[in-house]
Each structure stands twice: as structure tokens, then as C-alpha cells.
Coordinates of C-alpha atoms and ligand atoms in Angstrom, one line a residue:
X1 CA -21.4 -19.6 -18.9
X2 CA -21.9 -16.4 -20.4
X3 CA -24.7 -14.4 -18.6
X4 CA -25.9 -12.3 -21.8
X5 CA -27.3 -14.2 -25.1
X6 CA -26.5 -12.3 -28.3
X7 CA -30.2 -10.7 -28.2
X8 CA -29.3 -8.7 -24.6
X9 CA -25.5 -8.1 -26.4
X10 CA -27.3 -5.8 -29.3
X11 CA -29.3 -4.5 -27.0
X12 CA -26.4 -3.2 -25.4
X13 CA -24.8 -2.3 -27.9
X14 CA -27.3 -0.2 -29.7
X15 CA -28.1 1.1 -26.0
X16 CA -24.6 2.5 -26.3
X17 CA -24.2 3.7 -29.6
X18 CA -26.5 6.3 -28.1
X19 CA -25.2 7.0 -24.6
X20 CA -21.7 9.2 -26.0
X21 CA -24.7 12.2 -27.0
X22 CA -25.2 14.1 -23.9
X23 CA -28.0 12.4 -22.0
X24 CA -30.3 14.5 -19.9
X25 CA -29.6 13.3 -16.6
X26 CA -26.0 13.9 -17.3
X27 CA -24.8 17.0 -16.3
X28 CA -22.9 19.0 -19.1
X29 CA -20.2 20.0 -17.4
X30 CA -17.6 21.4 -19.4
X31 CA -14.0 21.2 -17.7
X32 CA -11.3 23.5 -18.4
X33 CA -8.8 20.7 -17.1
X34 CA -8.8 17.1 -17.9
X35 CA -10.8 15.7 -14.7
X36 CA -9.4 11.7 -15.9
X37 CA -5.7 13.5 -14.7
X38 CA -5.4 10.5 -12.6
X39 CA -5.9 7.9 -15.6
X40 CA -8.4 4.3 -15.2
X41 CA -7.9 1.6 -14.1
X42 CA -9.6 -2.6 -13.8
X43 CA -9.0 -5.1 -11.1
X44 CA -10.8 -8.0 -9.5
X45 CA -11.1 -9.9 -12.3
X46 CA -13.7 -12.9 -11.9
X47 CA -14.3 -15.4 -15.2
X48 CA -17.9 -12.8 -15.8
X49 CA -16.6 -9.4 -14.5
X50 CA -14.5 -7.2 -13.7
X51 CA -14.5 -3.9 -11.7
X52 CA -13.5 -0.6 -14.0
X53 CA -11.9 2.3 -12.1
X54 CA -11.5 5.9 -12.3
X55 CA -11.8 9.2 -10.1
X56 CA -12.4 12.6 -11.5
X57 CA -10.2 15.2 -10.3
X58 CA -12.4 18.6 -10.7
X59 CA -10.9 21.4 -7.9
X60 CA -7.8 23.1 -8.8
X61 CA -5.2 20.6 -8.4
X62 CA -2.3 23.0 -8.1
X63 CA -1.6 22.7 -4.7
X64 CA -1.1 18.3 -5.0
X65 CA 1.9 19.1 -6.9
X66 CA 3.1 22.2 -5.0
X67 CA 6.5 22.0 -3.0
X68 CA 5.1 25.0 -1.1
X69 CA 4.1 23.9 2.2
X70 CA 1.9 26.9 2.7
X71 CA 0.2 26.4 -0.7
X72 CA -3.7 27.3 0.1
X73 CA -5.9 23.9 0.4
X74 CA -7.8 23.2 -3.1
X75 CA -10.9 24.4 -3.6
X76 CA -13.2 21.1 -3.5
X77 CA -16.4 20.7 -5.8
X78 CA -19.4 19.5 -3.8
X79 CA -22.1 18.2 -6.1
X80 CA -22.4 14.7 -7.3
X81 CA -21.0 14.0 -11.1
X82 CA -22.9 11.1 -13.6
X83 CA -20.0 9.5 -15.4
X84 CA -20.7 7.3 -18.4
X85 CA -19.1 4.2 -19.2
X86 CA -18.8 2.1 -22.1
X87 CA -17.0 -1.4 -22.3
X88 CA -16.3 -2.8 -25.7
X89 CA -14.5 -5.8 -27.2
X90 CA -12.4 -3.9 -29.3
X91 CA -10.3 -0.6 -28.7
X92 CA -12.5 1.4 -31.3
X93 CA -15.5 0.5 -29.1
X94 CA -17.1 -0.3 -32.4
X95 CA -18.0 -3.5 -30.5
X96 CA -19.7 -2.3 -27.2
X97 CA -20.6 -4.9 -24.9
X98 CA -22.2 -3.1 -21.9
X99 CA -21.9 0.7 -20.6
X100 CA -24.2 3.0 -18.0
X101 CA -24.3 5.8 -15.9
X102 CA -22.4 6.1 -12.8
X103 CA -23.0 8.7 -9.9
X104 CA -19.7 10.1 -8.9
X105 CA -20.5 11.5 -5.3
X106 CA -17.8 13.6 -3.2
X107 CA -18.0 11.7 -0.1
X108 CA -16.2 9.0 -2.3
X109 CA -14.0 12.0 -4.1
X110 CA -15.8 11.5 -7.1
X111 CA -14.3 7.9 -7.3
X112 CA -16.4 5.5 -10.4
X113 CA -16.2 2.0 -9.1
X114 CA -18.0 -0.2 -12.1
X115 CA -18.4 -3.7 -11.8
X116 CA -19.3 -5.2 -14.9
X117 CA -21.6 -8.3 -15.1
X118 CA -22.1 -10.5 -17.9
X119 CA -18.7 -10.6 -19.6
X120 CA -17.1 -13.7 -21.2
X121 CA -14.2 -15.4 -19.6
X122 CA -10.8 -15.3 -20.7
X123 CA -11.0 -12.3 -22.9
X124 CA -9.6 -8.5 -23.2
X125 CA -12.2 -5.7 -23.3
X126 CA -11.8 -2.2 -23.6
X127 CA -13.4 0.6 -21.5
X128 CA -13.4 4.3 -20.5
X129 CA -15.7 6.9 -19.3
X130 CA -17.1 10.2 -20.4
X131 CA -18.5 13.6 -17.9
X132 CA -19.3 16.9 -20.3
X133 CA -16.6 17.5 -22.9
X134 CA -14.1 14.9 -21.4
X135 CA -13.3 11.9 -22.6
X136 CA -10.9 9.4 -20.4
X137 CA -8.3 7.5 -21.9
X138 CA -9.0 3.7 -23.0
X139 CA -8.4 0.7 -20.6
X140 CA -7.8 -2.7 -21.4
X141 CA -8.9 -5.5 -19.1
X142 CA -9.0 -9.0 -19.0
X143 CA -11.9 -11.4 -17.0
X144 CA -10.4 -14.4 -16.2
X145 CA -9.9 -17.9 -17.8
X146 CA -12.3 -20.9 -17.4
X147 CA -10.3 -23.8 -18.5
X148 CA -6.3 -24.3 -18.0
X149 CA -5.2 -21.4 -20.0
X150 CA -1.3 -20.8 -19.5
X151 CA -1.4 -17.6 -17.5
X152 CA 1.3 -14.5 -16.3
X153 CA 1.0 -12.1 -14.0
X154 CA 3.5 -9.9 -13.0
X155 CA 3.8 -9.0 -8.9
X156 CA 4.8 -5.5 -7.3
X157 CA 5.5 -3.3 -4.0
X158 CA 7.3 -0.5 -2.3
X159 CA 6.2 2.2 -4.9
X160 CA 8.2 5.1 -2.9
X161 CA 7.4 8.1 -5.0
X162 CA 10.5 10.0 -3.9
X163 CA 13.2 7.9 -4.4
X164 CA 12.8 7.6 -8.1
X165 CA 10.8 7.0 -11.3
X166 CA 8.6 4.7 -11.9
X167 CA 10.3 3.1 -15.2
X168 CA 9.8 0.1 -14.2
X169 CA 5.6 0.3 -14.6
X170 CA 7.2 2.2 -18.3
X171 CA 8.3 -1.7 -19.1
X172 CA 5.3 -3.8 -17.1
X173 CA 2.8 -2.2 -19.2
X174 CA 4.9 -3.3 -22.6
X175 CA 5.1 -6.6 -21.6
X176 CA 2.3 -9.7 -22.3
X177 CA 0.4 -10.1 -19.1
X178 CA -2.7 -11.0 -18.1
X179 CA -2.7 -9.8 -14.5
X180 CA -1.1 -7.6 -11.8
X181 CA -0.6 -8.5 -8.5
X182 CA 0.6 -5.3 -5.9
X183 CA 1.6 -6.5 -2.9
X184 CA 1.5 -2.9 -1.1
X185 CA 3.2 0.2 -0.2
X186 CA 1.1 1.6 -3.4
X187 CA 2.0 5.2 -1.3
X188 CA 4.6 6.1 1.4
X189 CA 3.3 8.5 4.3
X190 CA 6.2 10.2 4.9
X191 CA 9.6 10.4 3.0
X192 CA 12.5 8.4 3.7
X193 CA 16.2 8.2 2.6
X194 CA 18.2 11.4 0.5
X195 CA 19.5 11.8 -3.1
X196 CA 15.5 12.2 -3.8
X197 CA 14.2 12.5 -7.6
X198 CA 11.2 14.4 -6.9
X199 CA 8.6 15.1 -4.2
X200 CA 5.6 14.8 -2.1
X201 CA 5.4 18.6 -1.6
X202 CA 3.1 17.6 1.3
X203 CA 3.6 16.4 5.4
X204 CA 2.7 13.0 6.6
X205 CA -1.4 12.7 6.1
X206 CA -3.7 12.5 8.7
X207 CA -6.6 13.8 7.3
X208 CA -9.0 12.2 4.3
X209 CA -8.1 14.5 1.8
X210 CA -4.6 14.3 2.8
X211 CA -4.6 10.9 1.9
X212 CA -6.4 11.7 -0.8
X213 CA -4.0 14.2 -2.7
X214 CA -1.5 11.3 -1.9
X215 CA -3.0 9.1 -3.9
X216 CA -3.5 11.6 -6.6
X217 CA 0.1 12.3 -6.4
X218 CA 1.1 9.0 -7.4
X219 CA -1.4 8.6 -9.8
X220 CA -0.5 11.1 -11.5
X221 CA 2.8 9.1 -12.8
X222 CA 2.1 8.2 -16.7
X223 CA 4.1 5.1 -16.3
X224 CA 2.2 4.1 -13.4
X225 CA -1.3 5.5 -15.2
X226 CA -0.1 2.9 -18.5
X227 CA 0.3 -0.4 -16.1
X228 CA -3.2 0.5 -15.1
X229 CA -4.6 0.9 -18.3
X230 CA -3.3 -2.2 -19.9
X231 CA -4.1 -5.1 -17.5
X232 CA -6.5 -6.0 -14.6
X233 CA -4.9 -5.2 -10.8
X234 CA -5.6 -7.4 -7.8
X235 CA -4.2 -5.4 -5.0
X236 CA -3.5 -5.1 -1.0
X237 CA -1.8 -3.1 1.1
X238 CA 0.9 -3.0 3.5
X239 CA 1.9 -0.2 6.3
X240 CA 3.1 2.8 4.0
X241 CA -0.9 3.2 2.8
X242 CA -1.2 4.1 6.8
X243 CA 2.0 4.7 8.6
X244 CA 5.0 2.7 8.9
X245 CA 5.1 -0.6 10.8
X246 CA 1.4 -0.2 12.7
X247 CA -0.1 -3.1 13.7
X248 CA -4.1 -3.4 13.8
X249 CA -5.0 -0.5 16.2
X250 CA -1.5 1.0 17.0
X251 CA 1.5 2.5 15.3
X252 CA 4.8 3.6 16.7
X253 CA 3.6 7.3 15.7
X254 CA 0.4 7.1 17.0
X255 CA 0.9 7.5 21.4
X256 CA -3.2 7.5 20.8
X257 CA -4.9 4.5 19.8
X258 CA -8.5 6.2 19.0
X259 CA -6.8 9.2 17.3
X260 CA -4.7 6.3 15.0
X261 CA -8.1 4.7 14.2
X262 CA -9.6 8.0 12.6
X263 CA -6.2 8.2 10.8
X264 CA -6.4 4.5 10.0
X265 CA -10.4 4.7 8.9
X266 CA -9.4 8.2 6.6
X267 CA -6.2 5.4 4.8
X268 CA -8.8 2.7 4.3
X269 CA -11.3 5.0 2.6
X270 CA -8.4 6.5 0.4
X271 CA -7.2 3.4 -0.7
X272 CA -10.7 2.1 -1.5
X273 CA -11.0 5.3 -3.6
X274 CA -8.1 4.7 -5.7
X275 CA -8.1 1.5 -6.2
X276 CA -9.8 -1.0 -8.8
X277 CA -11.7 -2.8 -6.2
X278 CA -15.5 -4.1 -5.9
X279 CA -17.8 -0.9 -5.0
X280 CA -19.4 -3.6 -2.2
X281 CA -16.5 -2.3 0.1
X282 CA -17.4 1.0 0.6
X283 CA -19.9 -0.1 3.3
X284 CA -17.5 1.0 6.0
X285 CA -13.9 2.0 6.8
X286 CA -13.7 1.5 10.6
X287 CA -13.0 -2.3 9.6
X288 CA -12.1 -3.1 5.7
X289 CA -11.8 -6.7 4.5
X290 CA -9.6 -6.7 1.7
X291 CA -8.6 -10.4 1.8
X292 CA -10.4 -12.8 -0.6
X293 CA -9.9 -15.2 -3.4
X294 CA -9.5 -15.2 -7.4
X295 CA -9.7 -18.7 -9.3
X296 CA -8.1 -18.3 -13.3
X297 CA -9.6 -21.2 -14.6
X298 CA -8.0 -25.2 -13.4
X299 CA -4.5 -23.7 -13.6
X300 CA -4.3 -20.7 -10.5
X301 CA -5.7 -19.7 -7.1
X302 CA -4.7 -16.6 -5.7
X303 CA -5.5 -15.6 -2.1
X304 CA -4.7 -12.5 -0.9
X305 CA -4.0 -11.6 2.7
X306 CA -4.0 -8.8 4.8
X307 CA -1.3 -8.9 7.3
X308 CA -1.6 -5.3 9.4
X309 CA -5.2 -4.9 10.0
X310 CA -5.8 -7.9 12.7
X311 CA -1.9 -8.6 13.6
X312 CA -1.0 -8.5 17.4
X313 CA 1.5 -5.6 17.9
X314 CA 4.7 -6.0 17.1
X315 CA 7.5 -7.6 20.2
X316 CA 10.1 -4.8 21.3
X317 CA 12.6 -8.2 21.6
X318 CA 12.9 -11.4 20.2
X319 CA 11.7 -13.1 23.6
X320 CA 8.0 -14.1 23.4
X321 CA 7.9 -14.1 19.0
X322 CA 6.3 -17.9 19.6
X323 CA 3.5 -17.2 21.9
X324 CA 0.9 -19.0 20.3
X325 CA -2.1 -16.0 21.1
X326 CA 0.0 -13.8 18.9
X327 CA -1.6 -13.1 15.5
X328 CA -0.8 -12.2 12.1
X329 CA -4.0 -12.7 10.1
X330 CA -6.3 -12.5 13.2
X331 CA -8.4 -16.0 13.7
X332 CA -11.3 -14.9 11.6
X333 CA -8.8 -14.7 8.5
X334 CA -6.3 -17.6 9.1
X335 CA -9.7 -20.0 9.5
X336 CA -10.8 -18.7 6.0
X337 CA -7.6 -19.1 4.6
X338 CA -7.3 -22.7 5.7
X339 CA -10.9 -23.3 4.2
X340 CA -9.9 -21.8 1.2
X341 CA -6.7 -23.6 0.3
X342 CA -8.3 -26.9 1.2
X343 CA -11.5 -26.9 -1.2
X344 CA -8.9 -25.3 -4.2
X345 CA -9.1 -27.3 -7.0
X346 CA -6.4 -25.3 -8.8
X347 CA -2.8 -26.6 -9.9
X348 CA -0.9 -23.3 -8.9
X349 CA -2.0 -22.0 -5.2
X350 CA -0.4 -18.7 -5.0
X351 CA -0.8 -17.2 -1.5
X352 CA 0.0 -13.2 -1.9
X353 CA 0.8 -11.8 1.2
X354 CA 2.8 -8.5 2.1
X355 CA 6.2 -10.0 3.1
X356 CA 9.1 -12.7 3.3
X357 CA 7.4 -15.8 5.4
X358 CA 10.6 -17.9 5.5
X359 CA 12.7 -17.8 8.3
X360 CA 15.7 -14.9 8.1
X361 CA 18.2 -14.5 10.5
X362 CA 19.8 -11.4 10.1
X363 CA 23.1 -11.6 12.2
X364 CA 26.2 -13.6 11.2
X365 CA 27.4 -16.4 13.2
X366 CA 25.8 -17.9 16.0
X367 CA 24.1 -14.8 16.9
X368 CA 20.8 -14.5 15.8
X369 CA 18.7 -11.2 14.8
X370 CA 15.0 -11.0 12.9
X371 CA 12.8 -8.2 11.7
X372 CA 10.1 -8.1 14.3
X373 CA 7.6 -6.2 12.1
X374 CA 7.7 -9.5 9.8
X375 CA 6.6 -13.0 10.4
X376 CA 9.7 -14.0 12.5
X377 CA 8.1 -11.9 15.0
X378 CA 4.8 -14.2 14.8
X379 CA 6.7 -17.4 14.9
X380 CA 3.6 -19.4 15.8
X381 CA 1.4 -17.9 13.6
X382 CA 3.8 -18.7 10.6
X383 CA 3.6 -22.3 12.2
X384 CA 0.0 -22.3 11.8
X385 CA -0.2 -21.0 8.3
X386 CA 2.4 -23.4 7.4
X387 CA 0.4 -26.2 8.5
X388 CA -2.6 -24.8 7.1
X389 CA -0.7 -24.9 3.9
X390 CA 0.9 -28.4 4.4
X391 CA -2.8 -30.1 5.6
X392 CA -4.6 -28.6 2.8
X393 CA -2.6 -30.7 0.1
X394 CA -3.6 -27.5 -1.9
X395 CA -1.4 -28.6 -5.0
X396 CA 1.7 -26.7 -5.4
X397 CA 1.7 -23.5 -2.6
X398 CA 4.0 -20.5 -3.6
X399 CA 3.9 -17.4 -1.6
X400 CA 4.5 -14.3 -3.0
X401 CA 5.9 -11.1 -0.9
X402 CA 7.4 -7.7 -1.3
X403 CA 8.0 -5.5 1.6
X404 CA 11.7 -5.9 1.7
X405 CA 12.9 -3.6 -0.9
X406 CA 14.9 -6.9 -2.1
X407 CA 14.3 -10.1 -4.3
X408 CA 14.1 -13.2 -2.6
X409 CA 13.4 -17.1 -4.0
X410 CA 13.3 -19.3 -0.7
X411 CA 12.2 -22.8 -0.1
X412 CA 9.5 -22.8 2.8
X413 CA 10.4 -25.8 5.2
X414 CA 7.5 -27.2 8.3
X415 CA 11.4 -26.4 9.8
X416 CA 14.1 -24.0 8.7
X417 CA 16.6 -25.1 11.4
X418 CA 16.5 -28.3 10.0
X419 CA 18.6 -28.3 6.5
X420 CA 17.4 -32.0 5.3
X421 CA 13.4 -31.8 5.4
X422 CA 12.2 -30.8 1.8
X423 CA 10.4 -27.7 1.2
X424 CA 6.5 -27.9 1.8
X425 CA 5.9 -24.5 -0.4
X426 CA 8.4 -21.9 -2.5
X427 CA 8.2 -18.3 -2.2
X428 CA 9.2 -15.7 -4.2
X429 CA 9.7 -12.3 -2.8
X430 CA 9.8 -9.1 -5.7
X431 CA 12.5 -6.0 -5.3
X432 CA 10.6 -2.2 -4.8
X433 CA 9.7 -0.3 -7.7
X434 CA 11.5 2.8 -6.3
X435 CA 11.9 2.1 -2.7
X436 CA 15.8 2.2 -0.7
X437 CA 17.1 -1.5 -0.8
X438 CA 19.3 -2.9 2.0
X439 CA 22.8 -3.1 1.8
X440 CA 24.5 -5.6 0.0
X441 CA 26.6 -6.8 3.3
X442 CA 23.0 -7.6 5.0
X443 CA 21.7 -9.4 1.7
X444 CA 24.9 -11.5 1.7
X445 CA 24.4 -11.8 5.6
X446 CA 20.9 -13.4 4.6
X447 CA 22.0 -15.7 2.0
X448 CA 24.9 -17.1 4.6
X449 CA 22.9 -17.2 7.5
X450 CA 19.8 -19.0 5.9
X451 CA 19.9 -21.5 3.8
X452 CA 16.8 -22.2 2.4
X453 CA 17.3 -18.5 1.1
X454 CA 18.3 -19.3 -2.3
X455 CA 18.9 -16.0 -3.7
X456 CA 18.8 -12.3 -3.1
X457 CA 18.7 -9.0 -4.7
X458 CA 18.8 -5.6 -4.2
X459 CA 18.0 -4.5 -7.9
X460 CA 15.1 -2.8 -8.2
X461 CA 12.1 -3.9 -10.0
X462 CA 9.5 -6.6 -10.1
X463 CA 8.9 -10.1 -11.0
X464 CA 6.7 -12.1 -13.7
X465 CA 5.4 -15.4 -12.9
X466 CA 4.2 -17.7 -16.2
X467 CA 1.7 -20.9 -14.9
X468 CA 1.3 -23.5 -17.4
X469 CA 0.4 -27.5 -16.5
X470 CA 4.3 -28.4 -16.0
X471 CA 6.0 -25.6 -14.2
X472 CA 5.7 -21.9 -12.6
X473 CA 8.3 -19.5 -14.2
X474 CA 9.9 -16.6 -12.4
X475 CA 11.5 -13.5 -14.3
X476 CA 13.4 -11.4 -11.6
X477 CA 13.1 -7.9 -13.6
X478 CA 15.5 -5.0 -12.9
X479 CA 15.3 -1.9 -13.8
X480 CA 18.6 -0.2 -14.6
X481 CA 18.6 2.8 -12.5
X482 CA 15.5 4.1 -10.7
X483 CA 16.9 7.4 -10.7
X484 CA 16.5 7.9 -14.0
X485 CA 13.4 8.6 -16.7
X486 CA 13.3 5.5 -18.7
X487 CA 15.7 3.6 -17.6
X488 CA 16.0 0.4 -19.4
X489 CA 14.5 -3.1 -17.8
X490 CA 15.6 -6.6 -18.4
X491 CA 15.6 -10.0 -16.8
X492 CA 18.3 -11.0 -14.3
X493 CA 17.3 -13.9 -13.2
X494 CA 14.6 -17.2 -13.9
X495 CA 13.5 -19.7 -11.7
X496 CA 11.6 -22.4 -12.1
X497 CA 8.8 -24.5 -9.9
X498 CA 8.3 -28.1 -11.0
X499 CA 5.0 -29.5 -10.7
X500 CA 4.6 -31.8 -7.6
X501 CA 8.4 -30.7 -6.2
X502 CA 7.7 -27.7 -4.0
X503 CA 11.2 -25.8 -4.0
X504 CA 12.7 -23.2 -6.3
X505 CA 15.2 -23.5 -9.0
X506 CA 17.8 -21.2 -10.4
X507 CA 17.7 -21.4 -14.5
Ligands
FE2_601 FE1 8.1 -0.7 1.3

């Protein structure tokens, strides 16, 4: 139900037909630079809101795309900023719906974090925010459905900015979506592999505004800016937005576990800067809880997990990986998850999580090998969200994972070693965006070893799942080369889900 009757709507609107004349307690600040460099962005879509993004970048910027390591630190602009903001129902903004004045305050890096009340489900609105002479560009958004209206959403991860362009965002934001889903690795810390197509110009951040000018650095990809703009982002994160492979309060660069928690609390703060999340989180950074739930309408659940912040470290050998006190969600989180799943009403229960939850044995023959860092190395934890899965009778469980730099499509068995049970859940894993894949050997390795792994790749790209009453569709979508500008996108491979057979099928 609607929040606003049409009385409060003109109200609004005629409100806003004012607010794009300067306003008193706006300051009129009149930028030399375009402070909206980093572009807008909308995520957390609920049926009567939605949270609309975007930070103003006002010191000299020069040095976040330097190469020169000795390039002098930005100068940084100290006084709070009021931003206005206008949401409309039609891209003229002839239609306004709601807008207001937001206090943009440097201990936040001049971050807007909107959310807007009162909207109507299941539609697209337009927004975008004025300071002084500038004008941001226009978002598009979308609150989510009430009833069982067919739904997409595409899913994405391993954004490494290094290893190449970001041409597949270039085709996400073409295509007809009403969500996306990243997974994490938004940011890499450091760089990794060679043949590199641009760069960081910075060292490994340790510092807020280190992780700051990361962030900015990314954003500042057009392709990446125009995914943003034209569809609503849920998002978590995975190691790369701290270091690579920590685990709760330790990282294998850190020897100091209070010195990795400063580093850890200045990542979390970043992240919550420059991302489309609810301005509720900013209440702390020692601890942020980024896991929660989004209903769209009958048809989908989403719940998103955070698997570094509580894990238990990760094992330096396999012995040990099913000691039941080990942890990957951390009790407080795996108890909510269970609750969640087993009051969803929803036909689709998508559980989006950072990586691959099915088994993978990674040497050939009877040898076996598994990536500690991923949920083989929390065996019992996997059993307990398995059976947290399986007890719900949450209809229809897919879980959804990046991490691996490769496509995966997996049945989830209660037992991988044994080949006859039936699945309980499928799980769909999406390539990188940019990031190094594995080799093809160890791909063909996992395929062979596992055999609930029903297909691999080590194309890079995303994936689009379509919901309707009968089926989930998945698109596996590869981009061409990632080395290149524009490089063309297209479908390699479908699957479908049928409704009331866990399992996934090759089309
Ligand atoms: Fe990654």
C-alpha cells in the first residue's frame, strides 16, 4: 500500500518544482570540476523505497589517477555540502514524486545516502542530485514488485580494475533488468597477474582515504558509472574490499591483529561510502552487518550473506575442515539465516553468498585437494547451512556465488560423495568481470573430479537469472575479450531450474 495519497504526491511535487532555484540553506558553491565524477547510484530496493546514492568529489582529484607514486596527497575540502535531490516518475522529472536536502559531511567523504519513503511498488523512477552550478547525471531505479511479477536480475564479482575493461557493465546496463546482485570483490587491494590494461597508480590501502581514492578509482569507469545508473544494486563484499583471503579479525598480511582491525574498520567505512546501501549503517564500522533480506513480491527471496566478517580463520591443511566449532557465518548469522528461509513465503529462494558451496576437489584421481579459503574448508558449517536449507522447505533454494573468477552450474547434494541422492538446492556460480581465471586444465580437473559440477567456465562475464512461476533461467554472459574497450558480450550458455526439481539443466 502506497504510503502517499495523491494530495501529499502534489504537494511534493509542487515542493519540487521549486527546490532546482538556489535555496538559502544551500550553499552556492560553484565547482570548476564536475563533483558527480563518480556518477549515482540506487540499491536496496524494498516494494516502498529505495536508497539513492552519490558522493561528491570536490579536492583536486589529480593524484587518484596518477601513476606517480610520489604524486602529493589531494587537498581535502572540510565543510559539510547540502545536496538536493529530486525523484521523479519520468526521466524529464516533469513528474516529481519526492526530493530534499541532504547534508553531505566529510567524515562520510561527502557520500549522499537517500532513502526514499513512500514510493509505489513495482515501478522505475528517476532521480539525481544538484550542489551550486552542478547537476548529476539521471538514475533509474526500480522498488520492488508486490505480486508475482516475472523478475531478472543479473549477478556479478571480481571487478579487478587492472586486468581489463569493464565492457561487460558497457552490455549489463543495455540489457532489460530489474536488479543487480554483486557478489564482491567490487575493488582489489593490491594488483595481481601481468599483461595489465591500466592501473591503480596507488600501493595497497591502509588508510581511510586510501580506501577511499580506491573506490573513486573504480567508479570512475563509465561503463561501470551506466550499470549504476540504470538499475537498483543489492551488494556485499568479499576479501579484495579488505585484503585478500582475511578471515574475521586476521589476514595473512596482517602479523597484527589490532592493526588489521583499524585497516578492516577504514574498508568497511569505504565500502559503506560508495555503495547504495541504507544510511542506518553508518552507526559504526568496528562491526558492519551487511547481511539481510529482500522479498520481490510472491515470486523471489534474496538473502544475502556475509562470509568474511564472523568466519573462523582459515586451516593451513585439510585435517580439521569438519570441526563442528568452525564457522563461516558466525552463529548469530547462520540462526538468522535459518529463521529467514523457513518463514519465506517466496517461490524462488535465492541465497547470495560470496563463493562456490558445493563440494570441489581439485586434484585428479584419488588424491584429493580443496581451496581452504572456501567452504570446503568449513565442511561442517556447509553441513549446517545445507540442513538449514533442506529443513526450511524454503521452496526452490539456489545459491548464487562469484569468487572463483569462473562460471559454475552445480547441483547441491545433503552428500556430494554420494552420486545417487538428488540435489536439495542448485547453485550457480558467475565468471569475474575482469579478474585472472584459472586454467583450463584445473577447470576440466573440477568438472572430472566432481560430479555434481555440471559445467565450468573460464570466460569472463556475468550471469542473468529470469524468475517466472514455472522455471529460473540462467544466461552465462561472456564478454569477448576483457582486454579490450567494448568488446562485444553474448550468451554462451542457458540453464534452466524447474519448479519443485532442485538441480540445474543445460538448454
Ligand atoms: Fe575475486
Amino acid at each position: 500500500m502506497p504510503r502517499i495519497d495523491r494530495r501529499s504526491l502534489l504537494a511534493c511535487g509542487l515542493a519540487a518544482a521549486a527546490i532546482w532555484r538556489p535555496l538559502g540553506r544551500a550553499r552556492a558553491a560553484s565547482f570548476k570540476a564536475d563533483p558527480f565524477s563518480l556518477g549515482v547510484a540506487s540499491g536496496s530496493p524494498r516494494a516502498n523505497s529505495v536508497v539513492i546514492w552519490t558522493r561528491l568529489i570536490l579536492e583536486d582529484t589529480s593524484a587518484i589517477t596518477s601513476a606517480d607514486p610520489f604524486a602529493p596527497a589531494p587537498k581535502r575540502v572540510a565543510e559539510p555540502m547540502d545536496i538536493e535531490w529530486m525523484v521523479a516518475e519520468d526521466e524529464t522529472f516533469s513528474k516529481t514524486v519526492q526530493s530534499g536536502l541532504f547534508r553531505a559531511v566529510p567524515e562520510f567523504a561527502h557520500s549522499v545516502h537517500v532513502e526514499v519513503k513512500g514510493l509505489k511498488p513495482g515501478r522505475w523512477y528517476f532521480y539525481r542530485f544538484r550542489s551550486g552550478n552542478a547537476t548529476s547525471p539521471v538514475g533509474r531505479t526500480r522498488t520492488a514488485p508486490e505480486g508475482g511479477d516475472a523478475f531478472r536480475f543479473a549477478f556479478a564479482s571480481c571487478q579487478q580494475y587492472e586486468q581489463g575493461f569493464y565492457s561487460a557493465y558497457g552490455e549489463m546496463a543495455r540489457s532489460d533488468l530489474d536488479l543487480v546482485v554483486h557478489l564482491g570483490d567490487y575493488i582489489y587491494e593490491r594488483s595481481y597477474g601481468n599483461e595489465l590494461v591500466r592501473q591503480h597508480g596507488t600501493g595497497v590501502p591502509s588508510l581511510l582515504y586510501e580506501f577511499r581514492d580506491r573506490y573513486a578509482l573504480y567508479k570512475s569507469d563509465p561503463q561501470l558509472q551506466a550499470a549504476h545508473a540504470a538499475f537498483p544494486w543489492l551488494t556485499i563484499w568479499d576479501d579484495h574490499e579488505v585484503t585478500n583471503n582475511y578471515a574475521s579479525d586476521r589476514a595473512p598480511d596482517a602479523p597484527n591483529p589490532a592493526e588489521f582491525l583499524d585497516r578492516r574498520r577504514a574498508a568497511y567505512q569505504a565500502w559503506f561510502e560508495h555503495m547504495p546501501v541504507p544510511p542506518a549503517l553508518a552507526a559504526g564500522f568496528d562491526a558492519l552487518r551487511i547481511y539481510d533480506h529482500y522479498r520481490f513480491g510472491n515470486l523471489l527471496s534474496v538473502s544475502l550473506l556475509d562470509t568474511r566478517q564472523y568466519r573462523s580463520p582459515q586451516l593451513q591443511g585439510a585435517a580439521g575442515n569438519d570441526q563442528a566449532e568452525r564457522t563461516m557465518l558466525g552463529p548469530a548469522q547462520e540462526e538468522w539465516l535459518a529463521e529467514t528461509l523457513g518463514m519465506s513465503q517466496a517461490k524462488w529462494n535465492v541465497i547470495a553468498q560470496q563463493t562456490l558451496v558445493s563440494e570441489r576437489d581439485t586434484k585428479v584421481g584419488p588424491e584429493t585437494g580443496y581451496n581452504l579459503d572456501g567452504w570446503d574448508g568449513y565442511r561442517a558449517a556447509r553441513g549446517r547451512l545445507l540442513s538449514a536449507v533442506h529443513s526450511s522447505a524454503a521452496s526452490n533454494p539456489i545459491v548464487i556465488g562469484g569468487d572463483l573468477h569462473a562460471f559454475y552450474a552445480a547441483d547441491i547434494k545433503r552428500d556430494f560423495a554420494d552420486e545417487k541422492t538428488h540435489p536439495i538446492a542448485s547453485e550457480f556460480v558467475c565468471g569475474s568481470i575482469t579478474s585472472d581465471a584459472p586454467s583450463e586444465a584445473s577447470l576440466a580437473t573440477a568438472l572430472a573430479e566432481n560430479p555434481h559440477l555440471k559445467f565450468t567456465s573460464g570466460k569472463h562475464g556475468y550471469a542473468i537469472m529470469r524468475l517466472s512461476e514455472r522455471s529460473a533461467e540462467v544466461d552465462f554472459i561472456g564478454i569477448a575479450d576483457r582486454k579490450q574497450q567494448n568488446s562485444p558480450a553474448a550468451v554462451f550458455q542457458r540453464f534452466a531450474v524447474v519448479d519443485g526439481a532442485a538441480g540445474v539443466n543445460r538448454l
